[in-house]
Tab-separated table of C-alpha atoms and ligand atoms in Angstrom:
chain	number	residue	atom	x	y	z
A	30	MET	CA	-12.049	5.196	-15.606
A	31	LEU	CA	-8.609	6.440	-16.488
A	32	ASN	CA	-8.582	8.255	-19.802
A	33	LYS	CA	-5.263	9.904	-20.616
A	34	LYS	CA	-2.712	8.080	-22.792
A	35	PRO	CA	0.970	8.368	-21.916
A	36	SER	CA	3.720	8.933	-24.474
A	37	PRO	CA	5.305	5.749	-25.866
A	38	CYS	CA	7.982	4.114	-23.716
A	39	ILE	CA	9.793	0.886	-22.977
A	40	MET	CA	9.229	-0.500	-19.522
A	41	VAL	CA	12.194	-2.492	-18.189
A	42	ILE	CA	11.228	-4.895	-15.421
A	43	PHE	CA	14.129	-6.109	-13.302
A	44	GLY	CA	13.011	-9.294	-11.576
A	45	ALA	CA	10.906	-10.427	-14.514
A	46	SER	CA	10.768	-14.055	-13.436
A	47	GLY	CA	9.396	-13.214	-10.006
A	48	ASP	CA	5.985	-13.391	-8.435
A	49	LEU	CA	5.202	-9.678	-8.635
A	50	THR	CA	5.763	-9.602	-12.383
A	51	PHE	CA	3.589	-12.686	-12.823
A	52	ARG	CA	0.720	-11.797	-10.535
A	53	LYS	CA	0.557	-8.040	-10.779
A	54	LEU	CA	2.689	-6.221	-13.347
A	55	ILE	CA	1.995	-8.182	-16.526
A	56	PRO	CA	-1.746	-8.632	-15.831
A	57	ALA	CA	-1.980	-4.867	-15.106
A	58	LEU	CA	-0.178	-4.019	-18.371
A	59	TYR	CA	-2.465	-6.352	-20.313
A	60	ASP	CA	-5.538	-4.736	-18.743
A	61	LEU	CA	-4.233	-1.282	-19.668
A	62	VAL	CA	-3.783	-2.457	-23.265
A	63	ALA	CA	-7.228	-4.085	-23.263
A	64	ASP	CA	-8.748	-0.793	-22.059
A	65	ASP	CA	-6.830	1.004	-24.823
A	66	LEU	CA	-4.927	3.140	-22.341
A	67	LEU	CA	-1.408	2.516	-23.660
A	68	PRO	CA	-0.025	3.806	-26.954
A	69	PRO	CA	0.581	1.163	-29.672
A	70	GLU	CA	4.354	1.824	-29.529
A	71	PHE	CA	4.543	0.656	-25.884
A	72	ALA	CA	6.999	-2.225	-25.270
A	73	MET	CA	8.426	-3.981	-22.252
A	74	ILE	CA	11.532	-6.029	-21.622
A	75	GLY	CA	11.952	-8.337	-18.680
A	76	PHE	CA	15.432	-8.752	-17.215
A	77	ALA	CA	16.203	-11.594	-14.812
A	78	ARG	CA	18.749	-14.289	-14.056
A	79	LYS	CA	16.880	-17.282	-15.490
A	80	PRO	CA	17.686	-18.105	-19.111
A	81	LYS	CA	14.630	-18.100	-21.400
A	82	THR	CA	13.707	-17.014	-24.890
A	83	ASN	CA	11.250	-14.279	-25.806
A	84	ASP	CA	8.781	-16.994	-26.783
A	85	GLN	CA	9.074	-18.850	-23.488
A	86	PHE	CA	8.628	-15.577	-21.621
A	87	ARG	CA	5.516	-14.743	-23.668
A	88	GLN	CA	4.033	-18.166	-22.972
A	89	GLU	CA	4.574	-17.769	-19.240
A	90	MET	CA	3.095	-14.284	-19.324
A	91	ARG	CA	0.043	-15.625	-21.134
A	92	GLN	CA	-0.585	-17.855	-18.108
A	93	ALA	CA	-0.150	-14.851	-15.833
A	94	VAL	CA	-2.750	-12.905	-17.791
A	95	GLU	CA	-5.158	-15.838	-17.918
A	96	GLU	CA	-4.932	-16.254	-14.187
A	97	PHE	CA	-4.729	-12.704	-12.885
A	98	ALA	CA	-5.946	-10.142	-15.439
A	99	ARG	CA	-9.163	-8.212	-14.781
A	100	CYS	CA	-10.305	-8.228	-18.431
A	101	LYS	CA	-11.362	-11.798	-19.066
A	102	PRO	CA	-11.679	-13.909	-21.114
A	103	ILE	CA	-8.474	-13.053	-22.922
A	104	ASN	CA	-9.152	-11.419	-26.267
A	105	PRO	CA	-6.874	-13.213	-28.825
A	106	THR	CA	-6.341	-10.089	-30.965
A	107	ILE	CA	-5.396	-7.967	-27.972
A	108	TRP	CA	-3.199	-10.738	-26.612
A	109	GLU	CA	-1.316	-11.033	-29.939
A	110	ARG	CA	-0.678	-7.287	-29.976
A	111	PHE	CA	0.389	-7.321	-26.334
A	112	ALA	CA	2.618	-10.401	-26.752
A	113	ARG	CA	4.528	-8.718	-29.595
A	114	ALA	CA	5.448	-5.932	-27.183
A	115	LEU	CA	6.986	-8.353	-24.630
A	116	HIS	CA	10.710	-9.142	-24.647
A	117	TYR	CA	13.071	-10.918	-22.323
A	118	GLN	CA	16.747	-10.743	-21.532
A	119	GLN	CA	18.684	-12.995	-19.232
A	120	GLY	CA	21.308	-11.181	-17.166
A	121	ASP	CA	23.089	-10.855	-13.886
A	122	TYR	CA	22.299	-7.814	-11.750
A	123	HIS	CA	25.950	-7.301	-10.783
A	124	THR	CA	27.545	-7.653	-14.242
A	125	PRO	CA	28.029	-4.387	-16.167
A	126	ALA	CA	28.377	-6.234	-19.504
A	127	ASP	CA	24.813	-7.530	-19.134
A	128	TYR	CA	23.533	-3.972	-18.883
A	129	GLN	CA	25.455	-3.132	-22.070
A	130	VAL	CA	23.564	-5.918	-23.798
A	131	LEU	CA	20.333	-4.564	-22.326
A	132	LEU	CA	21.176	-1.111	-23.635
A	133	ARG	CA	21.610	-2.464	-27.174
A	134	ARG	CA	18.349	-4.381	-26.901
A	135	LEU	CA	16.582	-1.207	-25.792
A	136	GLU	CA	17.924	0.688	-28.797
A	137	ALA	CA	16.798	-2.093	-31.123
A	138	ILE	CA	13.330	-2.198	-29.528
A	139	ASP	CA	13.102	1.587	-29.839
A	140	GLN	CA	13.787	1.214	-33.562
A	141	ALA	CA	11.291	-1.585	-34.029
A	142	HIS	CA	8.454	-0.155	-31.889
A	143	GLY	CA	9.077	3.578	-32.238
A	144	SER	CA	9.067	3.985	-28.447
A	145	GLY	CA	11.034	7.238	-28.689
A	146	GLY	CA	13.793	6.590	-26.131
A	147	ASN	CA	11.496	6.937	-23.078
A	148	ARG	CA	12.276	4.451	-20.306
A	149	LEU	CA	10.424	3.257	-17.261
A	150	TYR	CA	12.649	1.076	-15.068
A	151	TYR	CA	10.891	-1.105	-12.492
A	152	LEU	CA	12.705	-2.684	-9.544
A	153	ALA	CA	10.726	-5.867	-8.887
A	154	THR	CA	13.693	-7.807	-7.487
A	155	PRO	CA	14.554	-8.592	-3.879
A	156	PRO	CA	15.813	-5.330	-2.299
A	157	GLU	CA	19.396	-6.657	-1.963
A	158	VAL	CA	19.990	-6.070	-5.668
A	159	TYR	CA	18.396	-2.600	-5.859
A	160	TRP	CA	21.832	-1.068	-5.286
A	161	PRO	CA	23.723	-2.565	-8.267
A	162	ILE	CA	20.728	-2.115	-10.583
A	163	ILE	CA	20.371	1.572	-9.672
A	164	GLU	CA	24.087	2.101	-10.129
A	165	HIS	CA	24.371	0.328	-13.487
A	166	VAL	CA	21.206	1.838	-14.913
A	167	GLY	CA	22.348	5.180	-13.523
A	168	THR	CA	25.817	5.119	-15.032
A	169	MET	CA	25.052	3.407	-18.329
A	170	MET	CA	21.614	4.557	-19.248
A	171	CYS	CA	22.027	8.313	-18.619
A	172	PRO	CA	18.779	8.781	-16.685
A	173	THR	CA	19.163	12.508	-15.994
A	174	ASP	CA	20.048	13.288	-19.599
A	175	THR	CA	17.084	14.533	-21.496
A	176	ASN	CA	18.298	12.298	-24.337
A	177	ASN	CA	16.629	14.277	-27.139
A	178	GLY	CA	13.661	15.129	-24.994
A	179	ALA	CA	13.102	11.518	-23.878
A	180	TRP	CA	12.428	10.736	-20.208
A	181	SER	CA	13.718	8.076	-17.780
A	182	ARG	CA	11.890	7.170	-14.596
A	183	ILE	CA	12.412	4.482	-11.990
A	184	ILE	CA	9.781	2.710	-9.915
A	185	VAL	CA	11.021	1.241	-6.642
A	186	GLU	CA	8.983	-1.491	-4.982
A	187	LYS	CA	8.695	-1.892	-1.255
A	188	PRO	CA	10.420	-2.551	1.070
A	189	PHE	CA	12.136	0.823	0.719
A	190	GLY	CA	14.846	0.278	3.340
A	191	SER	CA	14.472	-1.610	6.581
A	192	ASP	CA	14.897	1.319	8.981
A	193	LEU	CA	15.530	5.045	8.860
A	194	ASP	CA	19.252	4.753	8.076
A	195	SER	CA	18.889	2.263	5.262
A	196	ALA	CA	16.009	4.252	3.733
A	197	ARG	CA	18.156	7.406	3.820
A	198	GLN	CA	21.062	5.579	2.231
A	199	LEU	CA	18.840	4.200	-0.516
A	200	ASN	CA	17.479	7.694	-1.169
A	201	GLU	CA	21.027	9.054	-1.398
A	202	HIS	CA	22.031	6.236	-3.732
A	203	LEU	CA	19.074	6.933	-6.033
A	204	HIS	CA	19.701	10.684	-5.967
A	205	ARG	CA	23.211	10.152	-7.337
A	206	TRP	CA	21.656	9.373	-10.716
A	207	PHE	CA	17.965	10.232	-10.577
A	208	ARG	CA	16.257	13.494	-9.701
A	209	GLU	CA	13.460	13.143	-7.142
A	210	ASP	CA	10.841	13.783	-9.824
A	211	GLN	CA	12.127	10.709	-11.706
A	212	ILE	CA	11.710	8.389	-8.686
A	213	TYR	CA	8.399	6.594	-8.060
A	214	ARG	CA	8.326	4.730	-4.732
A	215	ILE	CA	5.360	2.383	-4.844
A	216	ASP	CA	2.907	1.801	-2.056
A	217	HIS	CA	0.191	-0.173	-3.816
A	218	TYR	CA	-2.398	0.944	-1.233
A	219	LEU	CA	-2.324	4.395	-2.835
A	220	GLY	CA	-3.436	2.844	-6.129
A	221	LYS	CA	-6.602	1.392	-4.588
A	222	GLU	CA	-9.772	3.215	-5.649
A	223	THR	CA	-11.102	3.352	-2.106
A	224	VAL	CA	-7.875	4.863	-0.804
A	225	GLN	CA	-7.937	7.560	-3.499
A	226	ASN	CA	-11.539	8.156	-2.576
A	227	ILE	CA	-10.431	9.360	0.867
A	228	PHE	CA	-9.251	12.562	-0.892
A	229	VAL	CA	-12.523	12.892	-2.751
A	230	PHE	CA	-14.716	12.100	0.222
A	231	ARG	CA	-12.934	14.679	2.362
A	232	PHE	CA	-12.275	17.404	-0.183
A	233	ALA	CA	-15.099	17.154	-2.726
A	234	ASN	CA	-17.795	17.281	-0.041
A	235	GLY	CA	-18.506	20.278	2.102
A	236	ILE	CA	-20.168	18.682	5.095
A	237	PHE	CA	-17.477	16.417	6.532
A	238	GLU	CA	-14.416	18.656	6.708
A	239	PRO	CA	-15.853	21.106	9.281
A	240	ILE	CA	-16.315	18.278	11.792
A	241	TRP	CA	-13.092	16.444	10.917
A	242	ASP	CA	-11.064	17.474	13.941
A	243	ARG	CA	-10.487	17.285	17.676
A	244	ARG	CA	-13.682	19.180	18.513
A	245	TYR	CA	-15.940	16.463	17.054
A	246	VAL	CA	-13.840	13.321	16.687
A	247	ASP	CA	-13.328	11.150	19.762
A	248	HIS	CA	-10.839	8.761	18.179
A	249	VAL	CA	-9.977	6.954	14.967
A	250	GLN	CA	-9.452	3.206	14.482
A	251	ILE	CA	-7.623	1.905	11.443
A	252	THR	CA	-7.561	-1.828	10.821
A	253	VAL	CA	-5.681	-3.857	8.222
A	254	ALA	CA	-6.727	-7.431	8.981
A	255	GLU	CA	-5.766	-10.413	6.851
A	256	SER	CA	-6.864	-14.019	7.102
A	257	ILE	CA	-3.886	-15.243	5.072
A	258	GLY	CA	-0.663	-16.263	6.775
A	259	ILE	CA	2.793	-15.567	5.404
A	260	GLY	CA	2.603	-18.206	2.644
A	261	ASN	CA	6.037	-19.021	1.255
A	262	ARG	CA	7.532	-15.675	2.281
A	263	GLY	CA	8.892	-16.890	5.629
A	264	SER	CA	12.455	-15.729	5.161
A	265	TYR	CA	11.341	-12.229	4.102
A	266	TYR	CA	8.742	-11.972	6.856
A	267	GLU	CA	11.133	-13.064	9.601
A	268	HIS	CA	13.077	-9.815	9.044
A	269	ALA	CA	10.043	-7.679	8.354
A	270	GLY	CA	7.253	-8.500	10.795
A	271	VAL	CA	4.009	-6.621	10.462
A	272	ILE	CA	5.632	-3.345	11.493
A	273	ARG	CA	7.757	-3.207	8.333
A	274	ASP	CA	5.415	-5.182	6.095
A	275	ILE	CA	2.212	-3.187	6.652
A	276	VAL	CA	2.485	-0.525	9.345
A	277	GLN	CA	5.440	1.580	8.120
A	278	ASN	CA	3.950	1.883	4.641
A	279	HIS	CA	0.276	1.029	4.020
A	280	MET	CA	-0.988	1.827	7.513
A	281	LEU	CA	0.846	5.132	7.891
A	282	GLN	CA	-0.365	6.164	4.440
A	283	LEU	CA	-3.945	5.585	5.614
A	284	VAL	CA	-3.253	7.655	8.729
A	285	ALA	CA	-1.732	10.463	6.634
A	286	LEU	CA	-4.645	10.571	4.174
A	287	THR	CA	-7.186	10.572	6.989
A	288	ALA	CA	-5.463	13.310	8.972
A	289	MET	CA	-3.879	15.615	6.355
A	290	GLU	CA	-4.940	19.201	5.750
A	291	PRO	CA	-6.547	20.074	2.406
A	292	PRO	CA	-3.677	20.728	-0.023
A	293	ALA	CA	-3.466	24.097	-1.771
A	294	GLU	CA	-3.929	22.292	-5.090
A	295	PHE	CA	-4.164	18.713	-6.301
A	296	SER	CA	-0.564	18.455	-7.483
A	297	PRO	CA	2.027	15.825	-6.509
A	298	ASP	CA	4.026	18.140	-4.289
A	299	ALA	CA	1.112	19.967	-2.689
A	300	VAL	CA	-0.537	16.662	-1.715
A	301	ARG	CA	2.668	15.099	-0.466
A	302	ASN	CA	3.660	18.221	1.495
A	303	GLU	CA	0.497	17.825	3.553
A	304	LYS	CA	1.045	14.111	4.111
A	305	VAL	CA	4.601	14.720	5.269
A	306	LYS	CA	3.381	17.282	7.802
A	307	VAL	CA	1.123	14.638	9.365
A	308	LEU	CA	3.870	12.016	9.432
A	309	LYS	CA	6.238	14.471	11.094
A	310	ALA	CA	3.636	15.364	13.730
A	311	LEU	CA	2.924	11.683	14.528
A	312	ARG	CA	4.215	9.997	17.632
A	313	VAL	CA	3.607	6.711	19.370
A	314	ASP	CA	1.889	7.311	22.706
A	315	THR	CA	4.273	5.873	25.275
A	316	SER	CA	2.446	7.171	28.322
A	317	ARG	CA	1.509	3.544	29.066
A	318	GLY	CA	4.216	0.995	28.218
A	319	ASP	CA	5.726	1.485	24.778
A	320	GLY	CA	2.343	2.168	23.163
A	321	THR	CA	2.313	-1.130	21.267
A	322	VAL	CA	0.827	-4.621	21.528
A	323	ARG	CA	2.600	-7.429	19.716
A	324	GLY	CA	1.269	-10.839	18.880
A	325	GLN	CA	2.205	-13.923	16.893
A	326	TYR	CA	-0.277	-16.431	15.503
A	327	GLY	CA	-0.304	-19.968	16.748
A	328	PRO	CA	-2.130	-22.879	15.078
A	329	GLY	CA	-5.873	-22.503	14.678
A	330	ARG	CA	-8.768	-22.605	12.252
A	331	ILE	CA	-9.626	-20.238	9.425
A	332	ASN	CA	-12.840	-20.889	7.501
A	333	ASN	CA	-13.016	-24.247	9.201
A	334	GLU	CA	-9.607	-25.304	7.987
A	335	LEU	CA	-6.755	-26.103	10.301
A	336	VAL	CA	-3.794	-23.780	9.744
A	337	LYS	CA	-0.239	-23.844	11.050
A	338	GLY	CA	1.178	-21.498	13.622
A	339	TYR	CA	3.737	-18.920	12.500
A	340	THR	CA	6.733	-20.821	13.879
A	341	GLN	CA	5.716	-23.929	11.938
A	342	GLU	CA	5.750	-22.022	8.625
A	343	GLU	CA	8.518	-22.662	6.102
A	344	GLY	CA	11.547	-20.393	6.528
A	345	VAL	CA	10.600	-19.361	10.076
A	346	ALA	CA	12.796	-20.053	13.097
A	347	PRO	CA	11.085	-22.334	15.650
A	348	ASP	CA	11.848	-19.767	18.372
A	349	SER	CA	11.035	-16.737	16.214
A	350	THR	CA	9.966	-13.558	17.982
A	351	THR	CA	8.708	-11.841	14.844
A	352	GLU	CA	5.345	-10.176	15.350
A	353	THR	CA	2.473	-11.031	13.018
A	354	TYR	CA	0.064	-8.714	14.867
A	355	LEU	CA	0.626	-5.171	16.024
A	356	ALA	CA	-1.625	-2.597	17.637
A	357	MET	CA	-0.417	0.911	18.377
A	358	LYS	CA	-1.776	4.123	19.779
A	359	LEU	CA	-0.657	7.099	17.748
A	360	LEU	CA	-1.071	10.778	18.506
A	361	ILE	CA	-0.815	13.634	16.040
A	362	GLU	CA	0.657	16.718	17.569
A	363	ASN	CA	-0.981	19.480	15.597
A	364	TRP	CA	-3.888	21.846	16.124
A	365	ARG	CA	-6.417	19.728	14.273
A	366	TRP	CA	-5.763	16.461	16.063
A	367	ALA	CA	-4.121	17.174	19.446
A	368	GLY	CA	-5.501	14.697	21.985
A	369	VAL	CA	-7.334	12.466	19.461
A	370	PRO	CA	-5.894	8.932	19.539
A	371	PHE	CA	-5.439	7.048	16.281
A	372	TYR	CA	-5.520	3.356	17.204
A	373	VAL	CA	-4.068	1.191	14.463
A	374	ARG	CA	-3.984	-2.596	14.289
A	375	SER	CA	-2.872	-5.099	11.718
A	376	GLY	CA	-2.417	-8.830	11.755
A	377	LYS	CA	-2.179	-12.008	9.759
A	378	ARG	CA	-4.385	-15.053	10.311
A	379	LEU	CA	-7.230	-12.991	11.744
A	380	PRO	CA	-10.759	-14.277	11.079
A	381	ARG	CA	-11.291	-12.311	7.875
A	382	ARG	CA	-9.761	-9.847	5.460
A	383	VAL	CA	-10.880	-6.319	6.152
A	384	THR	CA	-9.250	-2.923	5.819
A	385	GLU	CA	-11.174	0.027	7.192
A	386	ILE	CA	-10.886	3.467	8.710
A	387	ALA	CA	-13.441	4.160	11.430
A	388	ILE	CA	-13.966	7.713	12.643
A	389	GLN	CA	-15.709	7.661	15.982
A	390	PHE	CA	-17.383	10.991	16.783
A	391	LYS	CA	-18.041	12.378	20.240
A	392	MET	CA	-21.353	11.908	22.012
A	393	PRO	CA	-23.929	14.716	21.723
A	394	PRO	CA	-23.152	17.338	24.368
A	395	LEU	CA	-26.477	16.830	26.151
A	396	LEU	CA	-28.836	13.842	26.127
A	397	LEU	CA	-32.425	15.003	26.290
A	398	PHE	CA	-34.144	11.654	26.481
A	399	SER	CA	-35.117	9.388	29.344
A	400	LYS	CA	-32.227	7.875	31.268
A	401	ARG	CA	-32.985	4.445	29.824
A	402	THR	CA	-33.001	5.760	26.261
A	403	ALA	CA	-29.936	7.898	26.816
A	404	GLU	CA	-28.024	4.792	27.873
A	405	THR	CA	-28.703	3.137	24.527
A	406	ILE	CA	-27.463	6.073	22.465
A	407	GLN	CA	-24.193	5.428	20.713
A	408	PRO	CA	-21.850	7.997	19.241
A	409	ASN	CA	-21.883	8.559	15.471
A	410	LEU	CA	-19.453	6.488	13.503
A	411	LEU	CA	-18.239	6.911	9.959
A	412	VAL	CA	-16.571	3.897	8.411
A	413	LEU	CA	-14.543	4.019	5.217
A	414	ASN	CA	-14.424	0.415	4.034
A	415	ILE	CA	-11.277	0.082	1.972
A	416	GLN	CA	-11.721	-3.648	1.243
A	417	PRO	CA	-13.254	-6.092	0.597
A	418	ASP	CA	-16.779	-4.583	0.916
A	419	GLU	CA	-15.737	-1.278	-0.634
A	420	GLY	CA	-17.965	1.529	0.535
A	421	ILE	CA	-18.715	4.060	3.229
A	422	SER	CA	-21.207	3.775	6.067
A	423	LEU	CA	-22.517	6.280	8.539
A	424	HIS	CA	-23.914	5.011	11.825
A	425	PHE	CA	-26.432	7.193	13.647
A	426	SER	CA	-29.343	6.956	16.063
A	427	ALA	CA	-32.958	6.740	14.934
A	428	LYS	CA	-36.219	6.575	16.840
A	429	THR	CA	-37.686	3.110	17.026
A	430	PRO	CA	-41.234	3.309	15.559
A	431	GLY	CA	-44.052	3.240	18.088
A	432	ALA	CA	-44.880	4.732	21.441
A	433	GLY	CA	-42.128	5.873	23.802
A	434	ASP	CA	-38.766	7.370	22.967
A	435	ALA	CA	-36.714	4.249	22.278
A	436	VAL	CA	-33.702	4.835	20.067
A	437	GLN	CA	-31.772	2.403	17.977
A	438	PRO	CA	-28.525	2.651	15.981
A	439	VAL	CA	-29.025	2.499	12.191
A	440	ILE	CA	-26.607	2.510	9.264
A	441	MET	CA	-26.643	4.487	6.030
A	442	ASN	CA	-24.575	2.688	3.424
A	443	PHE	CA	-22.838	3.565	0.177
A	444	SER	CA	-21.386	0.601	-1.693
A	445	TYR	CA	-19.149	0.858	-4.749
A	446	GLY	CA	-20.604	-2.338	-6.163
A	447	THR	CA	-24.189	-1.084	-6.277
A	448	SER	CA	-23.431	2.552	-7.142
A	449	PHE	CA	-20.931	2.042	-9.939
A	450	ARG	CA	-21.433	-1.525	-11.172
A	451	THR	CA	-18.024	-1.690	-12.837
A	452	PRO	CA	-15.124	-3.564	-11.277
A	453	ALA	CA	-12.362	-1.232	-10.113
A	454	PRO	CA	-9.021	-1.467	-11.903
A	455	ASP	CA	-6.244	-3.095	-9.902
A	456	ALA	CA	-4.001	-0.698	-7.959
A	457	TYR	CA	-1.056	-1.558	-10.215
A	458	GLU	CA	-2.953	-0.502	-13.341
A	459	ARG	CA	-3.471	2.957	-11.948
A	460	LEU	CA	0.073	3.270	-10.604
A	461	LEU	CA	1.850	2.036	-13.747
A	462	LEU	CA	-0.193	4.383	-15.875
A	463	ASP	CA	0.488	7.334	-13.555
A	464	ALA	CA	4.236	6.635	-13.665
A	465	MET	CA	4.110	6.587	-17.482
A	466	LEU	CA	2.172	9.856	-17.404
A	467	GLY	CA	4.723	11.387	-15.041
A	468	ASP	CA	2.226	11.924	-12.218
A	469	SER	CA	3.775	11.070	-8.851
A	470	THR	CA	0.865	12.139	-6.615
A	471	LEU	CA	0.173	8.523	-5.616
A	472	PHE	CA	3.825	7.656	-4.951
A	473	THR	CA	5.799	8.368	-1.780
A	474	ARG	CA	8.408	11.113	-1.796
A	475	SER	CA	11.834	10.709	-0.147
A	476	ASP	CA	10.971	12.851	2.887
A	477	GLU	CA	7.672	10.990	3.295
A	478	VAL	CA	9.278	7.565	3.381
A	479	GLU	CA	11.930	8.852	5.808
A	480	ALA	CA	9.311	10.419	8.093
A	481	SER	CA	7.455	7.115	8.339
A	482	TRP	CA	10.663	5.233	9.107
A	483	ALA	CA	11.498	7.884	11.710
A	484	LEU	CA	8.297	6.928	13.523
A	485	VAL	CA	8.699	3.151	13.500
A	486	THR	CA	12.492	2.780	13.797
A	487	PRO	CA	12.670	3.704	17.523
A	488	VAL	CA	9.884	1.181	18.193
A	489	ILE	CA	11.815	-1.565	16.414
A	490	GLU	CA	15.010	-0.588	18.225
A	491	ARG	CA	13.294	-0.771	21.594
A	492	TRP	CA	12.077	-4.263	20.747
A	493	GLN	CA	15.549	-5.291	19.583
A	494	GLU	CA	17.029	-4.114	22.860
A	495	GLY	CA	14.613	-6.439	24.611
A	496	GLY	CA	12.233	-3.722	25.779
A	497	GLY	CA	8.706	-2.845	24.767
A	498	SER	CA	5.630	-5.007	24.787
A	499	PHE	CA	5.993	-8.780	25.095
A	500	ILE	CA	4.808	-11.034	22.268
A	501	GLU	CA	1.580	-12.796	23.030
A	502	LEU	CA	0.525	-15.847	21.092
A	503	TYR	CA	-2.963	-15.701	19.562
A	504	ARG	CA	-4.864	-18.535	18.001
A	505	ALA	CA	-5.141	-18.266	14.198
A	506	GLY	CA	-8.716	-17.310	13.363
A	507	THR	CA	-9.149	-15.018	16.382
A	508	TRP	CA	-8.908	-11.218	16.495
A	509	GLY	CA	-5.393	-11.122	17.923
A	510	PRO	CA	-3.899	-11.159	21.398
A	511	LYS	CA	-6.062	-10.593	24.446
A	512	SER	CA	-3.706	-7.803	25.549
A	513	ALA	CA	-4.859	-5.756	22.525
A	514	ASP	CA	-8.336	-5.590	24.089
A	515	ASP	CA	-6.889	-4.574	27.458
A	516	PHE	CA	-4.715	-1.986	25.706
A	517	ILE	CA	-7.644	-0.048	24.255
A	518	ALA	CA	-9.908	-0.783	27.256
A	519	ALA	CA	-7.418	1.069	29.438
A	520	ASP	CA	-8.580	4.223	27.605
A	521	GLY	CA	-12.241	3.307	28.152
A	522	ARG	CA	-12.692	2.260	24.510
A	523	LYS	CA	-12.929	-0.974	22.571
A	524	TRP	CA	-11.991	-2.272	19.158
A	525	ARG	CA	-14.740	-2.356	16.632
A	526	THR	CA	-16.223	-5.779	16.044
A	527	LEU	CA	-15.623	-6.639	12.405
B	607	BG6	C1	1.835	-6.348	0.917
B	607	BG6	C2	2.386	-7.159	2.066
B	607	BG6	O1	2.511	-5.125	0.809
B	607	BG6	O2	0.459	-6.088	1.148
B	607	BG6	C3	1.598	-8.442	2.233
B	607	BG6	O3	3.743	-7.462	1.812
B	607	BG6	C4	0.132	-8.151	2.376
B	607	BG6	O4	2.056	-9.167	3.377
B	607	BG6	C5	-0.337	-7.260	1.228
B	607	BG6	O5	-0.572	-9.388	2.360
B	607	BG6	C6	-1.752	-6.804	1.443
B	607	BG6	O6	-2.204	-6.158	0.281
B	607	BG6	P1	-3.739	-6.161	-0.099
B	607	BG6	O7	-3.802	-5.325	-1.332
B	607	BG6	O8	-4.131	-7.580	-0.302
B	607	BG6	O9	-4.435	-5.552	1.088
């Protein structure tokens, strides 16, 4: 459990009437208060276009907490304390005068709560208004000033840009007013316990690291499968597709954590330096086609329920060519990984939700058993289950009891649920607390986000020019397009059955 308390601050959420605030940010803040991890002077103010009073905002946020908080049932005393810390201000993101009003409110809240002038700005709006908010906060709220020793930090939600150029421009825009150490680019995957455990598994154990390289690993498969469709986010998803929505951020973070070298120390820059090196050494293998397989879900059944196809979803063009499934073969050009393929795949409307990293080791160099037995031997496999069955499993061969030399694959399992018996905090709890503590280890640095865009932008451009893989329709509730199986089979391998 997290145990350090940050200094008091006011968190300013831009986009306070949106879904993210309702489902994630406010429930996470409540849980932090319920776990006594925030100082009593903490306060937050929501800023958004819709007019509402503080009281209306608090009532809405109560619903959010009731529905989405981890600590349930709601404790009335804690809720009362938390509700007193919540404020709301209606405003327009483009109007400087509204930020002046916000500034006065912040000063008044500082006086009332004793929050000491520290500010945590959170961009939870659609990305189109990031620019004016950054500029107005930057010019009016003196973020780089130490302001009597007080700090200002800004958290930027994804999507951070839509290609390499726009990500660079957004970085430049932020750097006009904020130093890099004040900028916290969120990738909520990094806040997940199981994702943080990749560091611990690799670097707090002595036995895995020596075999974690091209000499012992045959290939790696990383899967982010979802059974949900795009819900009511059609207009966003049409421009994003799975490559921007999942692959550029969450998926490449999983690749970087799996492949990085041990950092010299566990500090934000040392860790991120190593991740950047991996991202810069990554390339899409284009020795066969463009190294990608694209798919789009058609109608089908999930959990026995009929679901629509992608082009029937609200906000989606009937002739849309946006991909909802993508598989890629990545190579890492460095000494540790040269020649070891990293196959990644992600899709919506697949049969079930599962995120995992599977490390497939090479076969033993010599098989000593009878030909029949040798044929049944399978290579060792280590699976890091990120969600939903959080845990780690090691697959190896064991002798079947009885006469003869028959061998059978068996699994050794570690499960978070049985080993720890306490529900993990939500990713946003960890990330909000880290930002308040000034620890950016689990946030992406400017060069990191640019390196990941540098990998995917040429792929997107090839698609836009009409090249690259074609888009194959797959039935909702199946494991994606048939061509994804052919794609990996061409290398003599197959996707893991999940
Ligand atoms: C978000 C994507 O970043 O991650 C969503 O925009 C996706 O499309 C979600 O569903 C997945 O997150 P999680 O935590 O449910 O794996």
